PDB file of C-alpha atoms in Angstrom:
ATOM      1  CA  MET X   1       4.859  19.508  -1.079  1.00  0.00           C
ATOM      2  CA  ALA X   2       5.567  16.395  -3.414  1.00  0.00           C
ATOM      3  CA  THR X   3       4.924  16.279  -7.016  1.00  0.00           C
ATOM      4  CA  ALA X   4       1.797  15.481  -8.586  1.00  0.00           C
ATOM      5  CA  ARG X   5       2.870  12.082 -10.453  1.00  0.00           C
ATOM      6  CA  LYS X   6       1.811  13.555 -13.301  1.00  0.00           C
ATOM      7  CA  ARG X   7       4.540  15.982 -13.100  1.00  0.00           C
ATOM      8  CA  GLN X   8       7.063  13.062 -12.659  1.00  0.00           C
ATOM      9  CA  VAL X   9       6.590  11.278 -15.841  1.00  0.00           C
ATOM     10  CA  SER X  10       6.674  11.784 -19.310  1.00  0.00           C
ATOM     11  CA  LEU X  11       7.229   9.026 -21.970  1.00  0.00           C
ATOM     12  CA  ALA X  12       8.056  11.297 -24.548  1.00  0.00           C
ATOM     13  CA  ASP X  13      11.181  11.821 -22.599  1.00  0.00           C
ATOM     14  CA  THR X  14      12.283   8.705 -21.426  1.00  0.00           C
ATOM     15  CA  LYS X  15      10.362   5.044 -20.310  1.00  0.00           C
ATOM     16  CA  TYR X  16      12.393   4.490 -17.407  1.00  0.00           C
ATOM     17  CA  TYR X  17      11.911   4.847 -14.064  1.00  0.00           C
ATOM     18  CA  HIS X  18      13.246   4.357 -11.038  1.00  0.00           C
ATOM     19  CA  CYS X  19      10.919   3.331  -8.351  1.00  0.00           C
ATOM     20  CA  ILE X  20      11.399   3.477  -4.089  1.00  0.00           C
ATOM     21  CA  SER X  21       9.276   1.195  -1.922  1.00  0.00           C
ATOM     22  CA  ARG X  22       8.870   1.917   1.778  1.00  0.00           C
ATOM     23  CA  CYS X  23       7.401  -0.036   5.753  1.00  0.00           C
ATOM     24  CA  VAL X  24       6.322   2.740   7.663  1.00  0.00           C
ATOM     25  CA  ARG X  25       6.206   0.017  10.602  1.00  0.00           C
ATOM     26  CA  ARG X  26       9.666  -0.792  12.910  1.00  0.00           C
ATOM     27  CA  ALA X  27       8.651  -4.676  12.353  1.00  0.00           C
ATOM     28  CA  PHE X  28      10.478  -5.395   9.010  1.00  0.00           C
ATOM     29  CA  LEU X  29       9.335  -6.283   5.586  1.00  0.00           C
ATOM     30  CA  CYS X  30      11.949  -9.161   4.917  1.00  0.00           C
ATOM     31  CA  GLY X  31      14.465 -10.542   6.844  1.00  0.00           C
ATOM     32  CA  GLU X  32      14.500 -11.067  10.367  1.00  0.00           C
ATOM     33  CA  ASP X  33      13.520  -8.191  13.214  1.00  0.00           C
ATOM     34  CA  HIS X  34      16.141  -8.247  15.875  1.00  0.00           C
ATOM     35  CA  PHE X  35      13.749  -6.518  18.928  1.00  0.00           C
ATOM     36  CA  THR X  36      11.715  -9.548  18.421  1.00  0.00           C
ATOM     37  CA  GLY X  37      13.442 -12.226  16.574  1.00  0.00           C
ATOM     38  CA  HIS X  38      10.899 -13.313  14.356  1.00  0.00           C
ATOM     39  CA  SER X  39      11.768 -13.900  10.454  1.00  0.00           C
ATOM     40  CA  TYR X  40      10.481 -12.432   7.339  1.00  0.00           C
ATOM     41  CA  GLU X  41      12.440 -13.443   5.199  1.00  0.00           C
ATOM     42  CA  HIS X  42       9.737 -15.286   3.368  1.00  0.00           C
ATOM     43  CA  ARG X  43       8.414 -12.354   2.567  1.00  0.00           C
ATOM     44  CA  ARG X  44      10.795 -11.361  -0.057  1.00  0.00           C
ATOM     45  CA  GLY X  45       9.414 -13.972  -2.152  1.00  0.00           C
ATOM     46  CA  TRP X  46       5.694 -12.302  -1.923  1.00  0.00           C
ATOM     47  CA  VAL X  47       7.533  -9.542  -3.267  1.00  0.00           C
ATOM     48  CA  GLU X  48       9.073 -10.712  -6.058  1.00  0.00           C
ATOM     49  CA  ASP X  49       6.493 -13.243  -7.089  1.00  0.00           C
ATOM     50  CA  LYS X  50       3.625 -10.446  -7.206  1.00  0.00           C
ATOM     51  CA  LEU X  51       6.715  -8.336  -8.877  1.00  0.00           C
ATOM     52  CA  LEU X  52       7.196 -10.784 -12.030  1.00  0.00           C
ATOM     53  CA  GLU X  53       3.348 -11.797 -12.056  1.00  0.00           C
ATOM     54  CA  LEU X  54       2.085  -7.864 -13.060  1.00  0.00           C
ATOM     55  CA  THR X  55       4.782  -8.253 -15.752  1.00  0.00           C
ATOM     56  CA  LYS X  56       2.236 -10.893 -17.759  1.00  0.00           C
ATOM     57  CA  VAL X  57      -0.328  -8.509 -17.397  1.00  0.00           C
ATOM     58  CA  PHE X  58       1.043  -4.651 -17.371  1.00  0.00           C
ATOM     59  CA  CYS X  59       2.346  -3.404 -20.539  1.00  0.00           C
ATOM     60  CA  ILE X  60       5.696  -2.015 -18.237  1.00  0.00           C
ATOM     61  CA  ASP X  61       8.917  -4.183 -18.392  1.00  0.00           C
ATOM     62  CA  VAL X  62      11.326  -4.916 -14.833  1.00  0.00           C
ATOM     63  CA  CYS X  63      14.770  -3.595 -16.168  1.00  0.00           C
ATOM     64  CA  ALA X  64      16.323  -4.145 -12.597  1.00  0.00           C
ATOM     65  CA  TYR X  65      14.583  -4.686  -8.677  1.00  0.00           C
ATOM     66  CA  ALA X  66      16.504  -5.421  -5.107  1.00  0.00           C
ATOM     67  CA  VAL X  67      13.905  -6.358  -2.269  1.00  0.00           C
ATOM     68  CA  MET X  68      15.168  -4.998   0.979  1.00  0.00           C
ATOM     69  CA  SER X  69      14.408  -5.766   4.644  1.00  0.00           C
ATOM     70  CA  ASN X  70      12.591  -2.178   5.077  1.00  0.00           C
ATOM     71  CA  HIS X  71      12.038  -1.393   1.366  1.00  0.00           C
ATOM     72  CA  THR X  72      11.900  -2.600  -2.742  1.00  0.00           C
ATOM     73  CA  HIS X  73      13.548  -0.656  -5.643  1.00  0.00           C
ATOM     74  CA  LEU X  74      12.628  -1.557  -8.736  1.00  0.00           C
ATOM     75  CA  VAL X  75      13.480   0.314 -12.320  1.00  0.00           C
ATOM     76  CA  LEU X  76      11.104   0.516 -14.605  1.00  0.00           C
ATOM     77  CA  TYR X  77       9.856   0.381 -18.232  1.00  0.00           C
ATOM     78  CA  VAL X  78       7.169   1.709 -19.265  1.00  0.00           C
ATOM     79  CA  ASP X  79       6.092   0.311 -23.013  1.00  0.00           C
ATOM     80  CA  ASP X  80       2.942   2.118 -24.151  1.00  0.00           C
ATOM     81  CA  LYS X  81       3.372   1.291 -27.879  1.00  0.00           C
ATOM     82  CA  LYS X  82       2.755  -1.870 -26.833  1.00  0.00           C
ATOM     83  CA  VAL X  83      -0.756  -1.309 -24.841  1.00  0.00           C
ATOM     84  CA  ASN X  84      -1.416   1.252 -27.873  1.00  0.00           C
ATOM     85  CA  ARG X  85      -1.276  -2.029 -29.954  1.00  0.00           C
ATOM     86  CA  LEU X  86      -3.569  -4.160 -28.052  1.00  0.00           C
ATOM     87  CA  ASN X  87      -7.202  -4.730 -29.631  1.00  0.00           C
ATOM     88  CA  ASP X  88     -10.326  -3.775 -26.606  1.00  0.00           C
ATOM     89  CA  LYS X  89     -11.098  -7.269 -26.252  1.00  0.00           C
ATOM     90  CA  ALA X  90      -6.962  -8.491 -25.009  1.00  0.00           C
ATOM     91  CA  ILE X  91      -7.199  -4.880 -22.897  1.00  0.00           C
ATOM     92  CA  VAL X  92     -10.109  -6.063 -21.037  1.00  0.00           C
ATOM     93  CA  ILE X  93      -8.778  -9.755 -20.211  1.00  0.00           C
ATOM     94  CA  ARG X  94      -5.940  -8.793 -19.032  1.00  0.00           C
ATOM     95  CA  TRP X  95      -8.090  -5.934 -16.578  1.00  0.00           C
ATOM     96  CA  HIS X  96      -9.589  -9.156 -15.568  1.00  0.00           C
ATOM     97  CA  LYS X  97      -7.105 -11.388 -14.510  1.00  0.00           C
ATOM     98  CA  LEU X  98      -6.038  -7.657 -12.166  1.00  0.00           C
ATOM     99  CA  CYS X  99     -10.424  -6.388 -11.133  1.00  0.00           C
ATOM    100  CA  LYS X 100     -13.220  -7.984 -11.524  1.00  0.00           C
ATOM    101  CA  GLY X 101     -14.118  -5.070 -14.222  1.00  0.00           C
ATOM    102  CA  THR X 102     -17.523  -3.965 -14.944  1.00  0.00           C
ATOM    103  CA  LEU X 103     -20.823  -5.702 -16.061  1.00  0.00           C
ATOM    104  CA  LEU X 104     -20.125  -4.492 -19.480  1.00  0.00           C
ATOM    105  CA  THR X 105     -16.870  -6.124 -19.414  1.00  0.00           C
ATOM    106  CA  GLN X 106     -17.938  -9.377 -18.171  1.00  0.00           C
ATOM    107  CA  LYS X 107     -20.798  -9.146 -21.053  1.00  0.00           C
ATOM    108  CA  TYR X 108     -18.060  -8.639 -23.757  1.00  0.00           C
ATOM    109  CA  VAL X 109     -16.220 -11.457 -22.507  1.00  0.00           C
ATOM    110  CA  GLN X 110     -18.949 -13.533 -22.341  1.00  0.00           C
ATOM    111  CA  GLY X 111     -19.704 -12.938 -26.188  1.00  0.00           C
ATOM    112  CA  GLU X 112     -23.092 -11.035 -25.523  1.00  0.00           C
ATOM    113  CA  LYS X 113     -23.848  -8.054 -27.705  1.00  0.00           C
ATOM    114  CA  LEU X 114     -23.723  -4.607 -26.577  1.00  0.00           C
ATOM    115  CA  SER X 115     -26.635  -1.736 -26.936  1.00  0.00           C
ATOM    116  CA  LYS X 116     -25.440   1.037 -28.882  1.00  0.00           C
ATOM    117  CA  ALA X 117     -25.905   3.361 -24.941  1.00  0.00           C
ATOM    118  CA  GLU X 118     -23.905   0.777 -23.865  1.00  0.00           C
ATOM    119  CA  LEU X 119     -21.132   0.218 -26.082  1.00  0.00           C
ATOM    120  CA  ILE X 120     -20.314   3.615 -24.955  1.00  0.00           C
ATOM    121  CA  PHE X 121     -19.906   3.044 -21.918  1.00  0.00           C
ATOM    122  CA  PHE X 122     -17.630   0.686 -22.234  1.00  0.00           C
ATOM    123  CA  ASN X 123     -15.697   2.005 -24.937  1.00  0.00           C
ATOM    124  CA  GLN X 124     -15.143   4.312 -22.365  1.00  0.00           C
ATOM    125  CA  THR X 125     -14.120   1.917 -19.679  1.00  0.00           C
ATOM    126  CA  VAL X 126     -11.403   0.166 -22.131  1.00  0.00           C
ATOM    127  CA  LYS X 127      -9.876   3.429 -22.649  1.00  0.00           C
ATOM    128  CA  GLN X 128      -8.980   3.550 -18.861  1.00  0.00           C
ATOM    129  CA  TYR X 129      -8.376   0.254 -18.799  1.00  0.00           C
ATOM    130  CA  ARG X 130      -5.800   0.619 -21.230  1.00  0.00           C
ATOM    131  CA  GLU X 131      -4.179   3.778 -19.168  1.00  0.00           C
ATOM    132  CA  CYS X 132      -4.197   1.765 -16.278  1.00  0.00           C
ATOM    133  CA  LEU X 133      -2.177  -0.785 -17.779  1.00  0.00           C
ATOM    134  CA  SER X 134       0.759   1.458 -18.767  1.00  0.00           C
ATOM    135  CA  SER X 135       0.488   3.783 -15.325  1.00  0.00           C
ATOM    136  CA  ILE X 136       3.421   2.661 -13.328  1.00  0.00           C
ATOM    137  CA  SER X 137       0.920   4.374 -10.148  1.00  0.00           C
ATOM    138  CA  TRP X 138      -1.244   1.246 -10.814  1.00  0.00           C
ATOM    139  CA  PHE X 139       1.757  -1.446 -10.888  1.00  0.00           C
ATOM    140  CA  MET X 140       2.668   0.064  -7.729  1.00  0.00           C
ATOM    141  CA  ARG X 141      -0.626   0.044  -5.951  1.00  0.00           C
ATOM    142  CA  LEU X 142      -1.348  -3.740  -6.966  1.00  0.00           C
ATOM    143  CA  LEU X 143       1.929  -4.857  -5.773  1.00  0.00           C
ATOM    144  CA  ASN X 144       1.881  -3.060  -2.248  1.00  0.00           C
ATOM    145  CA  GLU X 145      -1.240  -3.450  -1.902  1.00  0.00           C
ATOM    146  CA  ASP X 146      -1.097  -7.404  -1.881  1.00  0.00           C
ATOM    147  CA  ILE X 147       2.245  -7.625  -0.144  1.00  0.00           C
ATOM    148  CA  ALA X 148       0.142  -5.144   3.062  1.00  0.00           C
ATOM    149  CA  ARG X 149      -2.721  -7.458   2.586  1.00  0.00           C
ATOM    150  CA  LYS X 150      -0.564 -10.993   3.105  1.00  0.00           C
ATOM    151  CA  ALA X 151       1.063  -8.935   5.946  1.00  0.00           C
ATOM    152  CA  ASN X 152      -1.657  -7.454   7.753  1.00  0.00           C
ATOM    153  CA  LYS X 153      -3.073 -10.724   8.143  1.00  0.00           C
ATOM    154  CA  GLU X 154       0.200 -12.237   9.160  1.00  0.00           C
ATOM    155  CA  ASP X 155       0.595  -9.778  11.687  1.00  0.00           C
ATOM    156  CA  ASN X 156      -2.969  -9.943  12.762  1.00  0.00           C
ATOM    157  CA  CYS X 157      -3.065  -6.073  13.042  1.00  0.00           C
ATOM    158  CA  THR X 158      -4.677  -3.335  10.663  1.00  0.00           C
ATOM    159  CA  GLY X 159      -3.339  -0.170   9.068  1.00  0.00           C
ATOM    160  CA  ARG X 160      -0.323   1.217   6.990  1.00  0.00           C
ATOM    161  CA  PHE X 161       2.093  -1.266   6.089  1.00  0.00           C
ATOM    162  CA  TRP X 162       3.892   1.402   3.024  1.00  0.00           C
ATOM    163  CA  GLU X 163       4.151   4.998   3.316  1.00  0.00           C
ATOM    164  CA  GLY X 164       1.563   7.069   1.768  1.00  0.00           C
ATOM    165  CA  ARG X 165       3.401   6.663  -1.961  1.00  0.00           C
ATOM    166  CA  PHE X 166       5.969   5.568  -3.206  1.00  0.00           C
ATOM    167  CA  LYS X 167       9.103   7.054  -4.542  1.00  0.00           C
ATOM    168  CA  SER X 168       9.515   7.747  -8.992  1.00  0.00           C
ATOM    169  CA  GLN X 169      12.607   9.300 -10.273  1.00  0.00           C
ATOM    170  CA  ALA X 170      12.392   9.976 -14.191  1.00  0.00           C
ATOM    171  CA  LEU X 171      15.624   8.029 -15.806  1.00  0.00           C
ATOM    172  CA  LEU X 172      16.331  10.285 -18.928  1.00  0.00           C
ATOM    173  CA  ASP X 173      19.409   8.863 -20.499  1.00  0.00           C
ATOM    174  CA  GLU X 174      22.089   5.671 -20.854  1.00  0.00           C
ATOM    175  CA  ALA X 175      23.718   6.492 -18.201  1.00  0.00           C
ATOM    176  CA  ALA X 176      21.955   7.648 -15.969  1.00  0.00           C
ATOM    177  CA  LEU X 177      19.610   4.188 -16.427  1.00  0.00           C
ATOM    178  CA  ALA X 178      23.381   2.415 -16.339  1.00  0.00           C
ATOM    179  CA  ALA X 179      24.153   3.647 -12.561  1.00  0.00           C
ATOM    180  CA  CYS X 180      20.281   3.074 -11.763  1.00  0.00           C
ATOM    181  CA  MET X 181      20.479  -0.066 -12.403  1.00  0.00           C
ATOM    182  CA  ALA X 182      23.976  -0.882 -11.143  1.00  0.00           C
ATOM    183  CA  TYR X 183      22.747   0.931  -7.733  1.00  0.00           C
ATOM    184  CA  VAL X 184      19.649  -1.365  -7.481  1.00  0.00           C
ATOM    185  CA  ASP X 185      21.248  -4.689  -8.325  1.00  0.00           C
ATOM    186  CA  LEU X 186      24.016  -3.326  -5.913  1.00  0.00           C
ATOM    187  CA  ASN X 187      22.000  -3.006  -2.701  1.00  0.00           C
ATOM    188  CA  PRO X 188      22.558  -6.840  -1.199  1.00  0.00           C
ATOM    189  CA  ILE X 189      26.465  -5.967  -0.862  1.00  0.00           C
ATOM    190  CA  ARG X 190      26.008  -1.787   0.326  1.00  0.00           C
ATOM    191  CA  ALA X 191      24.371  -3.274   2.683  1.00  0.00           C
ATOM    192  CA  LYS X 192      26.502  -6.893   3.779  1.00  0.00           C
ATOM    193  CA  MET X 193      23.352  -9.088   3.018  1.00  0.00           C
ATOM    194  CA  ALA X 194      25.410 -10.729   0.483  1.00  0.00           C
ATOM    195  CA  ASN X 195      29.256 -10.850   0.123  1.00  0.00           C
ATOM    196  CA  SER X 196      28.625 -11.376  -3.868  1.00  0.00           C
ATOM    197  CA  LEU X 197      26.355 -10.854  -7.134  1.00  0.00           C
ATOM    198  CA  GLU X 198      25.404 -15.063  -6.703  1.00  0.00           C
ATOM    199  CA  GLU X 199      24.172 -14.554  -2.904  1.00  0.00           C
ATOM    200  CA  SER X 200      21.735 -11.881  -3.771  1.00  0.00           C
ATOM    201  CA  ASP X 201      18.639 -13.422  -3.169  1.00  0.00           C
ATOM    202  CA  HIS X 202      15.224 -11.568  -4.506  1.00  0.00           C
ATOM    203  CA  THR X 203      17.151  -9.653  -6.967  1.00  0.00           C
ATOM    204  CA  SER X 204      16.909  -8.903 -11.040  1.00  0.00           C
ATOM    205  CA  VAL X 205      21.105  -9.223 -11.470  1.00  0.00           C
ATOM    206  CA  GLN X 206      21.174 -12.939  -9.603  1.00  0.00           C
ATOM    207  CA  LYS X 207      17.936 -13.737 -11.839  1.00  0.00           C
ATOM    208  CA  ARG X 208      19.782 -12.798 -14.670  1.00  0.00           C
ATOM    209  CA  LEU X 209      23.425 -14.380 -13.760  1.00  0.00           C
ATOM    210  CA  THR X 210      21.904 -17.492 -13.335  1.00  0.00           C
ATOM    211  CA  SER X 211      20.420 -17.717 -17.087  1.00  0.00           C
ATOM    212  CA  ALA X 212      23.457 -16.094 -18.033  1.00  0.00           C
ATOM    213  CA  THR X 213      25.132 -19.704 -16.924  1.00  0.00           C
ATOM    214  CA  GLU X 214      22.472 -21.096 -19.571  1.00  0.00           C
ATOM    215  CA  GLY X 215      23.112 -18.477 -22.177  1.00  0.00           C
ATOM    216  CA  LYS X 216      19.818 -17.248 -21.531  1.00  0.00           C
ATOM    217  CA  GLN X 217      18.283 -14.207 -20.481  1.00  0.00           C
ATOM    218  CA  PRO X 218      15.272 -14.609 -17.538  1.00  0.00           C
ATOM    219  CA  LYS X 219      11.473 -14.077 -19.710  1.00  0.00           C
ATOM    220  CA  GLN X 220      10.273 -12.251 -16.659  1.00  0.00           C
ATOM    221  CA  LEU X 221      13.060  -9.209 -17.258  1.00  0.00           C
ATOM    222  CA  LEU X 222      13.336  -6.626 -19.788  1.00  0.00           C
ATOM    223  CA  ARG X 223      16.391  -7.443 -22.194  1.00  0.00           C
ATOM    224  CA  PHE X 224      19.641  -6.333 -23.247  1.00  0.00           C
ATOM    225  CA  ALA X 225      19.514  -5.400 -26.278  1.00  0.00           C
ATOM    226  CA  GLY X 226      23.007  -4.694 -26.919  1.00  0.00           C
ATOM    227  CA  MET X 227      24.599  -0.843 -28.267  1.00  0.00           C
ATOM    228  CA  SER X 228      21.994   1.597 -29.283  1.00  0.00           C
ATOM    229  CA  ARG X 229      21.612   1.503 -33.325  1.00  0.00           C
ATOM    230  CA  GLN X 230      19.393   2.941 -35.626  1.00  0.00           C
ATOM    231  CA  ILE X 231      17.134   0.210 -35.674  1.00  0.00           C
ATOM    232  CA  MET X 232      17.138  -1.181 -32.954  1.00  0.00           C
ATOM    233  CA  PRO X 233      14.772  -4.093 -30.770  1.00  0.00           C
ATOM    234  CA  LYS X 234      13.234  -3.368 -27.429  1.00  0.00           C
ATOM    235  CA  GLY X 235      15.389  -3.841 -24.915  1.00  0.00           C
ATOM    236  CA  LEU X 236      18.242  -2.175 -22.263  1.00  0.00           C
ATOM    237  CA  PRO X 237      20.485  -0.178 -25.129  1.00  0.00           C
ATOM    238  CA  PHE X 238      23.434  -2.109 -23.242  1.00  0.00           C
ATOM    239  CA  GLU X 239      25.537  -5.227 -23.608  1.00  0.00           C
ATOM    240  CA  LEU X 240      24.601  -8.566 -20.899  1.00  0.00           C
ATOM    241  CA  LYS X 241      28.230  -9.410 -20.796  1.00  0.00           C
ATOM    242  CA  SER X 242      29.770  -5.648 -20.026  1.00  0.00           C
ATOM    243  CA  TYR X 243      27.053  -4.584 -17.397  1.00  0.00           C
ATOM    244  CA  LEU X 244      27.305  -7.695 -15.432  1.00  0.00           C
ATOM    245  CA  GLU X 245      31.195  -7.606 -15.948  1.00  0.00           C
ATOM    246  CA  LEU X 246      30.960  -3.774 -14.135  1.00  0.00           C
ATOM    247  CA  VAL X 247      28.272  -4.690 -11.858  1.00  0.00           C
ATOM    248  CA  GLU X 248      30.883  -7.559 -10.176  1.00  0.00           C
ATOM    249  CA  LEU X 249      33.603  -5.572 -10.827  1.00  0.00           C
ATOM    250  CA  THR X 250      31.948  -2.779  -8.363  1.00  0.00           C
ATOM    251  CA  GLY X 251      30.168  -5.161  -5.966  1.00  0.00           C
ATOM    252  CA  GLY X 252      33.914  -6.209  -5.236  1.00  0.00           C
ATOM    253  CA  ILE X 253      35.062  -2.726  -4.613  1.00  0.00           C
ATOM    254  CA  ILE X 254      31.925  -1.719  -2.503  1.00  0.00           C
ATOM    255  CA  ARG X 255      32.107  -5.065  -0.321  1.00  0.00           C
ATOM    256  CA  GLU X 256      35.602  -4.199   0.832  1.00  0.00           C
ATOM    257  CA  ASP X 257      34.786  -1.658   2.861  1.00  0.00           C
ATOM    258  CA  LYS X 258      37.940   0.327   1.919  1.00  0.00           C
ATOM    259  CA  HIS X 259      38.629   2.768  -1.342  1.00  0.00           C
ATOM    260  CA  GLY X 260      39.189   1.076  -4.299  1.00  0.00           C
ATOM    261  CA  HIS X 261      39.222   1.693  -7.947  1.00  0.00           C
ATOM    262  CA  ILE X 262      38.427   0.437 -11.144  1.00  0.00           C
ATOM    263  CA  ASP X 263      40.677  -0.916 -13.692  1.00  0.00           C
ATOM    264  CA  ASN X 264      41.204  -0.857 -16.969  1.00  0.00           C
ATOM    265  CA  SER X 265      39.216  -4.577 -16.772  1.00  0.00           C
ATOM    266  CA  GLY X 266      36.091  -2.409 -16.491  1.00  0.00           C
ATOM    267  CA  LEU X 267      36.009   0.895 -18.605  1.00  0.00           C
ATOM    268  CA  SER X 268      34.321  -0.389 -22.124  1.00  0.00           C
ATOM    269  CA  LEU X 269      30.870   0.242 -20.856  1.00  0.00           C
ATOM    270  CA  LEU X 270      32.041   3.634 -18.314  1.00  0.00           C
ATOM    271  CA  GLU X 271      33.642   5.080 -21.863  1.00  0.00           C
ATOM    272  CA  ARG X 272      30.423   4.660 -23.943  1.00  0.00           C
ATOM    273  CA  LEU X 273      28.654   6.236 -21.132  1.00  0.00           C
ATOM    274  CA  ASN X 274      31.111   9.321 -20.292  1.00  0.00           C
ATOM    275  CA  ILE X 275      31.060   8.370 -16.778  1.00  0.00           C
ATOM    276  CA  SER X 276      34.292   8.466 -15.560  1.00  0.00           C
ATOM    277  CA  PRO X 277      35.087   5.136 -12.567  1.00  0.00           C
ATOM    278  CA  GLU X 278      35.004   8.099  -9.868  1.00  0.00           C
ATOM    279  CA  ASN X 279      31.928   9.371 -10.253  1.00  0.00           C
ATOM    280  CA  TRP X 280      30.652   5.869 -11.569  1.00  0.00           C
ATOM    281  CA  LEU X 281      31.445   4.424  -7.701  1.00  0.00           C
ATOM    282  CA  LYS X 282      29.544   7.395  -5.729  1.00  0.00           C
ATOM    283  CA  LEU X 283      26.361   6.763  -8.541  1.00  0.00           C
ATOM    284  CA  THR X 284      26.657   3.124  -7.449  1.00  0.00           C
ATOM    285  CA  THR X 285      26.619   4.369  -3.803  1.00  0.00           C
ATOM    286  CA  GLN X 286      24.879   6.869  -3.007  1.00  0.00           C
ATOM    287  CA  PHE X 287      22.226   7.535  -5.668  1.00  0.00           C
ATOM    288  CA  THR X 288      19.323   8.007  -3.981  1.00  0.00           C
ATOM    289  CA  ARG X 289      21.224  10.583  -1.692  1.00  0.00           C
ATOM    290  CA  VAL X 290      22.282  12.558  -4.473  1.00  0.00           C
ATOM    291  CA  PHE X 291      19.257  12.559  -6.575  1.00  0.00           C
ATOM    292  CA  HIS X 292      15.565  13.489  -5.440  1.00  0.00           C
ATOM    293  CA  GLY X 293      14.301  13.617  -8.916  1.00  0.00           C
ATOM    294  CA  ALA X 294      15.280  13.074 -12.585  1.00  0.00           C
ATOM    295  CA  VAL X 295      17.933  12.195 -13.405  1.00  0.00           C
ATOM    296  CA  GLY X 296      20.604  12.578 -16.581  1.00  0.00           C
ATOM    297  CA  ARG X 297      22.435  15.243 -18.400  1.00  0.00           C
ATOM    298  CA  ALA X 298      21.684  18.729 -18.448  1.00  0.00           C
ATOM    299  CA  SER X 299      20.650  18.420 -21.883  1.00  0.00           C
ATOM    300  CA  SER X 300      18.189  15.161 -21.041  1.00  0.00           C
ATOM    301  CA  HIS X 301      16.519  17.823 -18.519  1.00  0.00           C
ATOM    302  CA  GLU X 302      15.995  20.746 -20.994  1.00  0.00           C
ATOM    303  CA  SER X 303      13.048  18.580 -22.943  1.00  0.00           C
ATOM    304  CA  TYR X 304      12.233  16.805 -19.840  1.00  0.00           C
ATOM    305  CA  CYS X 305      11.374  20.089 -17.943  1.00  0.00           C
ATOM    306  CA  GLU X 306       9.529  21.679 -21.078  1.00  0.00           C
ATOM    307  CA  ASN X 307       7.295  19.176 -21.646  1.00  0.00           C
ATOM    308  CA  LEU X 308       6.099  18.885 -18.168  1.00  0.00           C
ATOM    309  CA  ASN X 309       6.145  22.660 -18.154  1.00  0.00           C
ATOM    310  CA  ARG X 310       8.296  22.667 -15.010  1.00  0.00           C
ATOM    311  CA  LYS X 311      10.856  25.922 -14.555  1.00  0.00           C
ATOM    312  CA  ARG X 312      12.614  24.559 -11.727  1.00  0.00           C
ATOM    313  CA  ARG X 313      15.358  22.179 -12.685  1.00  0.00           C
ATOM    314  CA  THR X 314      16.420  19.522 -10.039  1.00  0.00           C
ATOM    315  CA  ASN X 315      19.759  17.544  -9.587  1.00  0.00           C
ATOM    316  CA  MET X 316      21.292  20.128 -12.099  1.00  0.00           C
ATOM    317  CA  SER X 317      24.606  20.274 -10.170  1.00  0.00           C
ATOM    318  CA  ASN X 318      25.032  16.982  -9.608  1.00  0.00           C
ATOM    319  CA  CYS X 319      24.097  15.834 -13.009  1.00  0.00           C
ATOM    320  CA  GLU X 320      26.855  17.986 -14.371  1.00  0.00           C
ATOM    321  CA  LYS X 321      29.291  17.471 -12.012  1.00  0.00           C
ATOM    322  CA  LEU X 322      28.498  13.060 -12.076  1.00  0.00           C
ATOM    323  CA  PHE X 323      27.699  12.925 -15.346  1.00  0.00           C
ATOM    324  CA  GLY X 324      29.499  15.130 -17.494  1.00  0.00           C
TER     325      GLY X 324
END
């Protein structure tokens, strides 16, 4: 039986989550359907554009993404501090970019005065909107619904386009986060859809590399903030250069279709994360096969399971084996 979403998300333990959505039809989400000869490659742009558009409204940032032929991978960061800082008007304006809202919220943004009774209902509505704007479930719902409607219209049919639920994994520490991001960024290379990171269309790593050539980081993605420190700005706790070099080196090994190894030139980030090169290769090629729930070191699992009141700790043996 699937685990309820509220029993998978614990923002007290981690704000990073890996989400996967799969298409239910034989016809591809994107790419070319070899059975019919019809190309759906343009749908990659649909997914990427909608994904980056939603980050402007939700208090959720994208760390990594890859749009594949029949599924999508996302690594998301929930910025609950940001959503709590926003005032009521900002919350309502953001929500109206997604949905029509209610008569009361429409009156409020138009500057009309609300009665005491109306204010009670308005405050309850704003509280719900605030929760939704930092909800992974709502983020994925609006992303997938938009793509499903467009695909159904194009295919001139009705019915489900995606599986009933997206899969979600909590990434409990830096090691799990780095491994999952690399796994997502390397998806096209593992699937032999691309020969290099630069050719990996509709992925976060391609977008980061394009910006890096200009000495910048893409505004649409959560930026790399460098190594963890006492006063840590918002951002990924790695050096951008170290991450890109390690992922590029890993992609070269995966692409060769033979057993390879990571030499000393790629060890700086792995040493800090305390992951052996052999385990890194396994993590970046088999992440979703090895882990089916929260991912992280044993110490990270203890707090996560306690906060969610979960007795069973999944993935423990593989976490201990691969993360040390």
